[in-house]
Tab-separated table of N, CA and C in Angstrom:
chain	number	residue	atom	x	y	z
A	1	MET	N	1.078	-1.319	0.161
A	1	MET	CA	0.008	-0.338	-0.057
A	1	MET	C	1.281	1.088	-0.062
A	2	ILE	N	0.803	1.988	-0.854
A	2	ILE	CA	1.290	3.191	-0.830
A	2	ILE	C	0.847	4.482	0.146
A	3	GLY	N	1.207	5.097	0.907
A	3	GLY	CA	0.845	6.006	1.759
A	3	GLY	C	0.802	7.182	1.555
A	4	LEU	N	-0.375	7.921	1.363
A	4	LEU	CA	-0.215	9.379	0.859
A	4	LEU	C	0.412	10.450	1.898
A	5	GLY	N	-0.104	9.948	2.904
A	5	GLY	CA	0.606	10.397	4.240
A	5	GLY	C	-0.072	11.958	4.136
A	6	LYS	N	-0.404	12.470	3.353
A	6	LYS	CA	-0.942	14.090	3.632
A	6	LYS	C	-2.463	14.049	3.892
A	7	LEU	N	-2.945	12.873	3.961
A	7	LEU	CA	-4.577	13.033	3.967
A	7	LEU	C	-4.402	12.366	5.633
A	8	ASP	N	-3.131	11.603	5.861
A	8	ASP	CA	-3.472	11.526	7.521
A	8	ASP	C	-3.809	12.283	8.288
A	9	LYS	N	-3.257	13.513	8.118
A	9	LYS	CA	-3.954	14.985	9.228
A	9	LYS	C	-4.930	15.159	8.970
A	10	TYR	N	-6.002	14.653	8.010
A	10	TYR	CA	-7.156	15.292	7.584
A	10	TYR	C	-8.585	14.217	7.699
A	11	ALA	N	-8.181	13.122	8.569
A	11	ALA	CA	-9.273	12.150	8.450
A	11	ALA	C	-10.073	12.839	9.329
A	12	ARG	N	-11.195	12.939	9.155
A	12	ARG	CA	-12.728	13.465	9.148
A	12	ARG	C	-12.712	14.337	9.745
A	13	GLN	N	-12.382	15.794	8.824
A	13	GLN	CA	-12.397	17.030	9.261
A	13	GLN	C	-13.860	17.462	8.704
A	14	SER	N	-14.263	18.927	8.960
A	14	SER	CA	-15.859	19.678	8.642
A	14	SER	C	-15.424	19.687	7.401
A	15	LYS	N	-16.505	19.816	6.645
A	15	LYS	CA	-16.424	20.189	5.676
A	15	LYS	C	-16.706	21.986	5.277
A	16	THR	N	-16.087	22.657	4.091
A	16	THR	CA	-17.013	23.591	4.296
A	16	THR	C	-17.989	23.996	3.627
A	17	LYS	N	-18.519	24.710	3.672
A	17	LYS	CA	-20.052	25.589	3.427
A	17	LYS	C	-20.231	26.575	2.306
A	18	GLU	N	-18.905	26.665	1.955
A	18	GLU	CA	-18.838	26.750	0.055
A	18	GLU	C	-19.141	26.204	-1.088
A	19	PRO	N	-20.325	26.488	-1.885
A	19	PRO	CA	-20.785	25.811	-2.492
A	19	PRO	C	-19.992	25.191	-3.906
A	20	SER	N	-20.365	23.668	-4.212
A	20	SER	CA	-19.329	22.725	-4.763
A	20	SER	C	-19.248	22.711	-6.244
A	21	LYS	N	-18.412	22.006	-6.831
A	21	LYS	CA	-18.985	21.357	-7.904
A	21	LYS	C	-17.771	19.695	-7.904
A	22	VAL	N	-18.477	19.697	-9.270
A	22	VAL	CA	-17.886	17.974	-9.639
A	22	VAL	C	-16.744	17.650	-9.993
A	23	LEU	N	-16.069	17.084	-9.907
A	23	LEU	CA	-14.606	16.957	-10.477
A	23	LEU	C	-14.571	15.302	-10.834
A	24	PRO	N	-15.165	14.760	-12.473
A	24	PRO	CA	-15.082	13.594	-12.601
A	24	PRO	C	-13.658	13.351	-12.579
A	25	ILE	N	-13.216	12.320	-12.177
A	25	ILE	CA	-11.258	11.777	-13.019
A	25	ILE	C	-11.071	10.667	-13.079
A	26	ARG	N	-10.222	9.999	-13.784
A	26	ARG	CA	-10.310	8.063	-14.540
A	26	ARG	C	-9.239	8.106	-13.533
A	27	LEU	N	-9.389	6.749	-13.056
A	27	LEU	CA	-7.890	6.161	-12.769
A	27	LEU	C	-7.847	4.833	-13.025
A	28	PRO	N	-6.635	4.555	-13.331
A	28	PRO	CA	-5.950	2.879	-13.621
A	28	PRO	C	-6.454	2.406	-12.280
A	29	GLU	N	-7.524	0.715	-12.778
A	29	GLU	CA	-7.806	0.306	-11.693
A	29	GLU	C	-6.848	0.037	-10.317
A	30	SER	N	-5.940	-0.117	-10.649
A	30	SER	CA	-4.762	-0.268	-9.683
A	30	SER	C	-4.505	0.624	-8.305
A	31	ILE	N	-4.671	1.938	-9.542
A	31	ILE	CA	-4.581	3.249	-8.245
A	31	ILE	C	-5.930	3.257	-7.130
A	32	TYR	N	-7.020	3.310	-8.199
A	32	TYR	CA	-8.248	3.250	-7.530
A	32	TYR	C	-8.349	2.724	-6.812
A	33	LYS	N	-7.869	1.889	-6.801
A	33	LYS	CA	-8.518	-0.274	-5.508
A	33	LYS	C	-7.303	0.730	-4.229
A	34	GLN	N	-6.340	0.772	-4.087
A	34	GLN	CA	-5.442	1.617	-3.291
A	34	GLN	C	-5.735	2.739	-2.872
A	35	PHE	N	-6.007	3.753	-3.624
A	35	PHE	CA	-7.069	5.080	-2.954
A	35	PHE	C	-7.412	4.829	-2.291
A	36	ARG	N	-9.125	3.573	-2.455
A	36	ARG	CA	-10.287	3.081	-1.893
A	36	ARG	C	-9.962	2.417	-0.662
A	37	GLN	N	-8.859	1.791	-0.647
A	37	GLN	CA	-8.420	1.527	0.621
A	37	GLN	C	-7.883	2.112	1.618
A	38	LEU	N	-7.212	3.057	1.005
A	38	LEU	CA	-6.462	4.132	2.051
A	38	LEU	C	-7.376	4.825	2.382
A	39	CYS	N	-8.727	5.525	1.752
A	39	CYS	CA	-10.140	5.871	2.138
A	39	CYS	C	-9.854	5.385	3.221
A	40	ASP	N	-10.790	3.696	3.027
A	40	ASP	CA	-11.524	3.333	4.132
A	40	ASP	C	-10.789	3.277	5.244
A	41	GLU	N	-9.457	3.345	5.262
A	41	GLU	CA	-8.493	3.181	6.761
A	41	GLU	C	-8.852	4.348	7.249
A	42	LEU	N	-8.843	5.516	6.754
A	42	LEU	CA	-8.841	6.547	7.640
A	42	LEU	C	-9.792	7.314	7.803
A	43	GLY	N	-11.016	6.520	7.404
A	43	GLY	CA	-12.609	6.919	7.308
A	43	GLY	C	-13.080	8.405	6.366
A	44	LEU	N	-12.526	8.749	5.303
A	44	LEU	CA	-12.867	9.234	4.352
A	44	LEU	C	-13.411	8.790	3.448
A	45	SER	N	-14.504	9.492	3.034
A	45	SER	CA	-15.029	9.296	1.325
A	45	SER	C	-13.868	9.491	0.226
A	46	MET	N	-13.908	9.195	-0.652
A	46	MET	CA	-13.072	8.936	-2.168
A	46	MET	C	-13.011	10.442	-2.109
A	47	SER	N	-14.417	11.632	-2.204
A	47	SER	CA	-14.721	12.821	-2.406
A	47	SER	C	-13.445	13.723	-1.661
A	48	GLU	N	-13.861	13.385	-0.385
A	48	GLU	CA	-13.236	14.189	0.679
A	48	GLU	C	-11.769	14.059	0.978
A	49	ALA	N	-11.109	12.795	0.362
A	49	ALA	CA	-9.947	12.499	0.452
A	49	ALA	C	-9.234	13.426	-1.189
A	50	GLY	N	-9.741	13.489	-2.066
A	50	GLY	CA	-9.800	14.069	-3.543
A	50	GLY	C	-9.814	15.917	-2.616
A	51	PHE	N	-10.703	16.076	-2.246
A	51	PHE	CA	-10.797	17.297	-1.869
A	51	PHE	C	-9.587	18.020	-1.295
A	52	LEU	N	-9.546	17.463	-0.414
A	52	LEU	CA	-7.882	17.401	0.741
A	52	LEU	C	-6.983	17.213	0.106
A	53	LEU	N	-6.642	16.646	-0.840
A	53	LEU	CA	-5.373	16.332	-1.651
A	53	LEU	C	-5.286	17.633	-2.745
A	54	ILE	N	-6.479	17.850	-3.224
A	54	ILE	CA	-6.240	18.877	-4.517
A	54	ILE	C	-5.766	20.197	-3.734
A	55	ARG	N	-6.849	20.499	-2.367
A	55	ARG	CA	-6.471	21.990	-1.767
A	55	ARG	C	-5.282	21.649	-1.015
A	56	GLU	N	-4.471	20.877	-0.724
A	56	GLU	CA	-3.185	20.763	0.031
A	56	GLU	C	-2.215	21.284	-1.032
A	57	GLU	N	-2.426	20.770	-2.391
A	57	GLU	CA	-1.563	20.911	-3.578
A	57	GLU	C	-1.530	22.078	-4.242
A	58	LEU	N	-2.867	22.664	-3.946
A	58	LEU	CA	-3.095	24.088	-4.628
A	58	LEU	C	-2.040	25.591	-3.550
A	59	GLU	N	-2.794	25.054	-2.322
A	59	GLU	CA	-1.743	25.175	-0.820
A	59	GLU	C	-0.464	25.367	-1.087
A	60	ASP	N	0.552	24.138	-1.253
A	60	ASP	CA	1.854	23.976	-1.481
A	60	ASP	C	2.126	24.707	-2.868
A	61	SER	N	1.883	24.521	-3.758
A	61	SER	CA	2.308	24.977	-5.329
A	61	SER	C	2.032	26.069	-5.901
A	62	LEU	N	0.573	26.774	-5.395
A	62	LEU	CA	0.552	27.256	-6.304
A	62	LEU	C	0.522	28.675	-6.052
A	63	TYR	N	0.813	28.944	-4.703
A	63	TYR	CA	0.688	30.568	-3.783
A	63	TYR	C	2.653	30.206	-3.402
A	64	ASP	N	2.674	31.326	-3.419
A	64	ASP	CA	4.200	31.983	-2.701
A	64	ASP	C	3.889	32.016	-1.785
A	65	LYS	N	4.148	31.288	-0.374
A	65	LYS	CA	4.302	31.884	0.772
A	65	LYS	C	4.492	33.273	1.237
A	66	THR	N	5.758	33.672	0.784
A	66	THR	CA	5.704	34.602	1.425
A	66	THR	C	5.238	36.344	0.526
A	67	THR	N	4.767	36.272	-0.692
A	67	THR	CA	3.999	36.947	-1.245
A	67	THR	C	2.540	37.271	-1.323
A	68	ASN	N	1.710	35.468	-1.162
A	68	ASN	CA	1.184	35.199	-1.891
A	68	ASN	C	0.807	35.468	-2.971
A	69	GLU	N	1.435	35.369	-3.933
A	69	GLU	CA	0.959	35.169	-5.375
A	69	GLU	C	1.364	34.060	-5.960
A	70	VAL	N	0.400	33.640	-7.271
A	70	VAL	CA	0.776	32.580	-7.795
A	70	VAL	C	1.906	32.576	-7.953
A	71	ALA	N	2.480	31.212	-7.633
A	71	ALA	CA	3.894	30.646	-7.990
A	71	ALA	C	3.877	30.528	-9.683
A	72	MET	N	5.362	31.066	-10.164
A	72	MET	CA	5.779	31.018	-11.538
A	72	MET	C	5.959	29.808	-12.202
A	73	THR	N	6.327	29.062	-11.165
A	73	THR	CA	6.503	27.838	-11.657
A	73	THR	C	5.829	26.687	-11.859
A	74	THR	N	5.414	25.851	-12.681
A	74	THR	CA	4.365	24.782	-12.802
A	74	THR	C	4.958	23.324	-13.347
A	75	GLU	N	6.183	23.563	-13.206
A	75	GLU	CA	6.875	22.306	-13.444
A	75	GLU	C	6.455	21.145	-13.124
A	76	ARG	N	5.861	20.860	-11.225
A	76	ARG	CA	5.339	19.289	-11.492
A	76	ARG	C	3.980	19.139	-11.840
A	77	ILE	N	3.431	20.693	-12.257
A	77	ILE	CA	1.671	20.400	-12.751
A	77	ILE	C	1.952	19.899	-14.574
A	78	GLN	N	3.205	19.708	-15.013
A	78	GLN	CA	2.967	19.989	-15.980
A	78	GLN	C	4.075	18.288	-16.527
A	79	LYS	N	4.225	17.923	-15.685
A	79	LYS	CA	5.001	16.564	-15.788
A	79	LYS	C	3.176	15.410	-16.271
A	80	PRO	N	4.152	14.809	-16.721
A	80	PRO	CA	3.198	13.597	-17.808
A	80	PRO	C	2.642	12.564	-16.655
A	81	ILE	N	1.142	12.291	-16.468
A	81	ILE	CA	0.447	11.766	-15.440
A	81	ILE	C	1.090	10.232	-15.842
A	82	HIS	N	0.952	9.853	-17.026
A	82	HIS	CA	0.765	8.864	-17.390
A	82	HIS	C	2.345	8.258	-17.064
A	83	LEU	N	2.936	7.142	-16.717
A	83	LEU	CA	4.212	6.935	-16.769
A	83	LEU	C	4.337	5.615	-17.759
A	84	GLU	N	6.072	5.587	-18.074
A	84	GLU	CA	5.643	4.577	-19.276
A	84	GLU	C	4.908	3.018	-18.784
A	85	SER	N	5.523	2.644	-17.774
A	85	SER	CA	4.621	1.296	-16.823
A	85	SER	C	3.436	1.788	-16.525
A	86	THR	N	2.731	2.757	-16.576
A	86	THR	CA	1.134	2.417	-16.339
A	86	THR	C	0.475	1.932	-17.547
A	87	PRO	N	-0.356	1.045	-18.179
A	87	PRO	CA	-1.173	1.174	-19.405
A	87	PRO	C	-2.000	1.906	-19.219
A	88	TYR	N	-1.998	2.395	-20.427
A	88	TYR	CA	-3.314	3.412	-20.807
A	88	TYR	C	-3.698	3.475	-22.179
A	89	THR	N	-5.336	3.520	-22.052
A	89	THR	CA	-5.928	3.102	-22.778
A	89	THR	C	-6.682	4.464	-23.357
A	90	ARG	N	-6.742	5.041	-24.671
A	90	ARG	CA	-7.253	6.351	-25.119
A	90	ARG	C	-8.695	5.711	-25.185
A	91	ASN	N	-10.202	6.309	-24.342
A	91	ASN	CA	-11.360	5.971	-24.713
A	91	ASN	C	-12.134	7.345	-25.636
A	92	ASN	N	-11.291	7.016	-27.010
A	92	ASN	CA	-11.866	7.733	-28.040
A	92	ASN	C	-12.469	6.776	-28.805
A	93	THR	N	-13.763	7.285	-29.225
A	93	THR	CA	-14.728	6.486	-30.201
A	93	THR	C	-15.314	7.771	-31.284
A	94	SER	N	-15.544	6.711	-32.424
A	94	SER	CA	-15.625	8.164	-33.405
A	94	SER	C	-17.301	7.965	-33.565
A	95	LYS	N	-18.308	7.142	-32.725
A	95	LYS	CA	-19.523	7.539	-32.812
A	95	LYS	C	-19.919	8.813	-32.366
A	96	PRO	N	-20.642	9.069	-33.199
A	96	PRO	CA	-22.003	10.299	-32.751
A	96	PRO	C	-22.061	10.545	-31.581
A	97	SER	N	-22.407	12.058	-30.903
A	97	SER	CA	-22.544	12.230	-29.471
A	97	SER	C	-23.417	11.982	-29.356
A	98	SER	N	-24.648	11.416	-30.008
A	98	SER	CA	-26.061	11.277	-29.553
A	98	SER	C	-26.276	9.768	-29.463
A	99	PHE	N	-25.489	9.021	-30.101
A	99	PHE	CA	-25.269	7.491	-28.930
A	99	PHE	C	-24.345	7.270	-27.808
A	100	SER	N	-25.023	7.080	-26.784
A	100	SER	CA	-24.488	7.225	-25.558
A	100	SER	C	-24.239	5.826	-24.944
A	101	THR	N	-22.824	6.010	-24.225
A	101	THR	CA	-22.977	4.061	-23.595
A	101	THR	C	-22.836	4.193	-22.251
A	102	ARG	N	-23.182	5.537	-21.621
A	102	ARG	CA	-23.163	5.596	-20.180
A	102	ARG	C	-24.443	4.812	-19.570
A	103	TRP	N	-24.194	4.036	-18.460
A	103	TRP	CA	-25.379	3.058	-18.071
A	103	TRP	C	-25.853	3.616	-17.118
A	104	THR	N	-27.293	3.147	-17.178
A	104	THR	CA	-28.176	4.030	-16.583
A	104	THR	C	-29.318	2.704	-15.679
A	105	SER	N	-29.915	2.866	-14.865
A	105	SER	CA	-30.509	1.548	-14.356
A	105	SER	C	-32.019	1.399	-14.491
A	106	VAL	N	-32.329	2.497	-15.811
A	106	VAL	CA	-33.966	2.477	-16.108
A	106	VAL	C	-34.149	0.801	-16.559
A	107	GLU	N	-33.172	-0.147	-16.558
A	107	GLU	CA	-34.184	-1.629	-16.650
A	107	GLU	C	-34.261	-1.856	-15.740
A	108	TYR	N	-33.700	-1.646	-14.289
A	108	TYR	CA	-34.630	-1.970	-13.264
A	108	TYR	C	-35.102	-1.349	-12.128
A	109	GLU	N	-35.746	-0.347	-12.540
A	109	GLU	CA	-36.886	0.562	-11.988
A	109	GLU	C	-37.869	0.134	-12.081
A	110	ILE	N	-38.989	0.142	-11.041
A	110	ILE	CA	-40.329	0.276	-10.769
A	110	ILE	C	-40.219	1.463	-9.984
A	111	GLU	N	-41.756	2.035	-11.071
A	111	GLU	CA	-42.059	3.345	-9.823
A	111	GLU	C	-41.393	3.957	-9.459
A	112	ASN	N	-40.066	4.330	-10.085
A	112	ASN	CA	-39.152	4.988	-9.038
A	112	ASN	C	-38.058	4.670	-8.567
A	113	GLU	N	-37.883	3.579	-7.695
A	113	GLU	CA	-37.744	2.492	-6.811
A	113	GLU	C	-36.689	1.644	-7.426
A	114	LEU	N	-35.726	0.920	-6.898
A	114	LEU	CA	-34.362	0.228	-7.113
A	114	LEU	C	-34.596	-1.120	-6.033
A	115	PRO	N	-34.229	-2.169	-6.408
A	115	PRO	CA	-34.515	-3.074	-5.507
A	115	PRO	C	-33.145	-3.132	-4.948
A	116	CYS	N	-32.853	-3.775	-3.958
A	116	CYS	CA	-31.390	-3.879	-3.372
A	116	CYS	C	-31.355	-5.958	-3.131
A	117	PRO	N	-30.416	-6.272	-3.699
A	117	PRO	CA	-30.838	-7.858	-3.807
A	117	PRO	C	-30.045	-8.358	-2.429
A	118	LEU	N	-29.393	-7.682	-1.699
A	118	LEU	CA	-28.818	-7.627	-0.585
A	118	LEU	C	-29.907	-7.331	0.493
A	119	CYS	N	-30.298	-6.966	0.880
A	119	CYS	CA	-31.430	-6.635	1.335
A	119	CYS	C	-32.974	-7.125	1.063
A	120	HIS	N	-33.060	-7.090	0.132
A	120	HIS	CA	-34.428	-7.483	-0.336
A	120	HIS	C	-35.564	-6.552	-0.052
A	121	HIS	N	-34.885	-5.246	-0.108
A	121	HIS	CA	-35.849	-4.312	0.152
A	121	HIS	C	-35.526	-3.491	-1.372
A	122	TRP	N	-36.622	-2.232	-1.661
A	122	TRP	CA	-36.963	-1.845	-2.557
A	122	TRP	C	-36.869	-0.021	-1.714
A	123	TYR	N	-35.928	0.830	-2.747
A	123	TYR	CA	-35.241	1.840	-2.347
A	123	TYR	C	-35.580	3.305	-3.499
A	124	SER	N	-35.795	4.329	-2.794
A	124	SER	CA	-35.680	5.284	-3.848
A	124	SER	C	-34.531	5.117	-4.520
A	125	LYS	N	-34.806	5.617	-6.147
A	125	LYS	CA	-33.509	5.924	-7.204
A	125	LYS	C	-32.925	6.890	-6.660
A	126	ALA	N	-33.569	7.754	-5.940
A	126	ALA	CA	-32.566	8.896	-5.815
A	126	ALA	C	-31.269	8.620	-4.666
A	127	ASN	N	-32.039	7.656	-3.422
A	127	ASN	CA	-31.237	7.728	-2.649
A	127	ASN	C	-30.378	6.149	-2.500
A	128	PHE	N	-30.753	5.235	-4.005
A	128	PHE	CA	-30.111	4.143	-4.041
A	128	PHE	C	-28.631	4.395	-4.145
A	129	SER	N	-28.071	5.183	-4.225
A	129	SER	CA	-26.662	5.140	-4.532
A	129	SER	C	-25.925	5.033	-2.950
A	130	ARG	N	-26.603	6.026	-2.137
A	130	ARG	CA	-26.346	5.996	-1.159
A	130	ARG	C	-26.324	4.620	-0.182
A	131	HIS	N	-27.661	4.347	-0.827
A	131	HIS	CA	-27.525	2.916	0.013
A	131	HIS	C	-26.610	1.944	-0.523
A	132	ALA	N	-26.513	1.987	-1.702
A	132	ALA	CA	-25.001	0.800	-2.412
A	132	ALA	C	-24.235	1.216	-1.475
A	133	LYS	N	-23.312	2.156	-1.307
A	133	LYS	CA	-22.320	2.721	-0.663
A	133	LYS	C	-22.428	2.052	0.963
A	134	ASN	N	-23.643	1.665	1.674
A	134	ASN	CA	-23.458	0.943	2.630
A	134	ASN	C	-22.792	-0.847	2.281
A	135	HIS	N	-23.096	-1.081	0.943
A	135	HIS	CA	-22.404	-2.461	0.837
A	135	HIS	C	-20.958	-2.184	0.127
A	136	ASN	N	-20.633	-0.926	0.313
A	136	ASN	CA	-19.124	-0.989	-0.224
A	136	ASN	C	-19.047	-1.093	-1.577
A	137	THR	N	-20.404	-0.615	-2.528
A	137	THR	CA	-20.421	-0.962	-3.813
A	137	THR	C	-21.130	0.306	-4.504
A	138	THR	N	-21.094	0.516	-5.562
A	138	THR	CA	-21.905	1.422	-6.499
A	138	THR	C	-23.103	0.387	-6.952
A	139	THR	N	-23.967	1.476	-7.783
A	139	THR	CA	-25.222	1.189	-7.919
A	139	THR	C	-25.384	0.341	-9.094
A	140	LYS	N	-24.658	-0.006	-10.101
A	140	LYS	CA	-24.118	-0.532	-11.314
A	140	LYS	C	-23.791	-2.169	-10.890
A	141	GLU	N	-22.674	-2.276	-10.309
A	141	GLU	CA	-21.973	-3.218	-9.244
A	141	GLU	C	-23.217	-3.859	-8.776
A	142	LEU	N	-23.510	-3.408	-7.670
A	142	LEU	CA	-24.811	-4.026	-6.795
A	142	LEU	C	-25.710	-4.553	-7.781
A	143	LEU	N	-26.635	-4.448	-8.799
A	143	LEU	CA	-27.505	-4.204	-9.597
A	143	LEU	C	-26.891	-5.749	-10.633
A	144	GLU	N	-25.980	-5.515	-11.231
A	144	GLU	CA	-25.495	-6.134	-11.926
A	144	GLU	C	-25.087	-7.581	-11.900
A	145	SER	N	-24.450	-7.259	-10.353
A	145	SER	CA	-23.612	-8.421	-10.205
A	145	SER	C	-24.439	-9.374	-9.307
A	146	ASN	N	-26.170	-9.525	-9.075
A	146	ASN	CA	-27.126	-9.913	-8.346
A	146	ASN	C	-28.191	-9.734	-9.349
A	147	GLU	N	-28.284	-9.835	-10.667
A	147	GLU	CA	-29.271	-9.741	-11.934
A	147	GLU	C	-30.073	-10.820	-11.490
A	148	GLU	N	-29.799	-11.858	-10.901
A	148	GLU	CA	-30.874	-13.067	-10.659
A	148	GLU	C	-31.535	-13.189	-9.389
A	149	ILE	N	-30.896	-11.858	-8.700
A	149	ILE	CA	-32.414	-11.656	-7.588
A	149	ILE	C	-32.775	-10.746	-7.606
A	150	VAL	N	-32.204	-9.298	-8.341
A	150	VAL	CA	-32.616	-8.385	-9.141
A	150	VAL	C	-33.701	-8.719	-10.127
A	151	TYR	N	-33.888	-9.546	-10.790
A	151	TYR	CA	-35.232	-9.961	-11.676
A	151	TYR	C	-36.323	-10.789	-10.766
A	152	THR	N	-35.393	-11.483	-10.149
A	152	THR	CA	-36.250	-12.036	-9.252
A	152	THR	C	-37.394	-11.399	-8.354
A	153	MET	N	-36.984	-10.210	-7.769
A	153	MET	CA	-37.775	-8.951	-7.453
A	153	MET	C	-38.454	-8.314	-8.086
A	154	ILE	N	-37.740	-7.918	-9.105
A	154	ILE	CA	-38.950	-7.384	-10.062
A	154	ILE	C	-40.042	-8.095	-10.680
A	155	ASN	N	-40.107	-9.381	-10.616
A	155	ASN	CA	-40.937	-9.881	-11.310
A	155	ASN	C	-41.640	-9.830	-10.252
A	156	GLU	N	-41.454	-10.233	-9.419
A	156	GLU	CA	-42.231	-10.489	-7.918
A	156	GLU	C	-43.187	-9.265	-7.417
A	157	ARG	N	-42.493	-7.919	-7.891
A	157	ARG	CA	-43.338	-6.774	-7.063
A	157	ARG	C	-44.029	-6.317	-8.774
A	158	LYS	N	-43.953	-6.872	-9.862
A	158	LYS	CA	-44.469	-6.768	-10.930
A	158	LYS	C	-46.333	-7.446	-10.713
A	159	LEU	N	-46.111	-8.674	-10.417
A	159	LEU	CA	-47.127	-9.750	-10.187
A	159	LEU	C	-47.728	-8.958	-9.011
A	160	THR	N	-47.481	-8.427	-7.613
A	160	THR	CA	-48.157	-7.558	-7.069
A	160	THR	C	-48.882	-6.014	-7.560
A	161	MET	N	-49.002	-5.913	-8.649
A	161	MET	CA	-49.225	-4.319	-8.843
A	161	MET	C	-50.103	-4.385	-9.455
């Protein structure tokens, strides 16, 4: 396990009240797993840990501590992200933008609810991803890896409608 060190001192700190924006990122699976394990050990969500690392990077790298001006050097930021040993596949398709490959839960929904195959209960679609986190998984992983149970629950619910 690669220790990040910078996150240790931030374990479960309070969040700011400032409006926020989402930063979607892609990581190689091996780095994702290591980062997720570290976050779990520290009791941080991956979002919290990412926020803390970015904030510290900005404080350390972008601002000159003596003049409080933006530093002129960006050498660390300009270094390539992908190392020679890290496999990288460009996710570039020539399909028109009208064709979406994004996963959705529509096929599993009944009356705006999704079935949890582990609890055998139905949950609001709006809150299902939060519920899936209780099982240390994502909505997609939870539903797709338990499709037999999920479809049984869907069929049972359709019969009672």
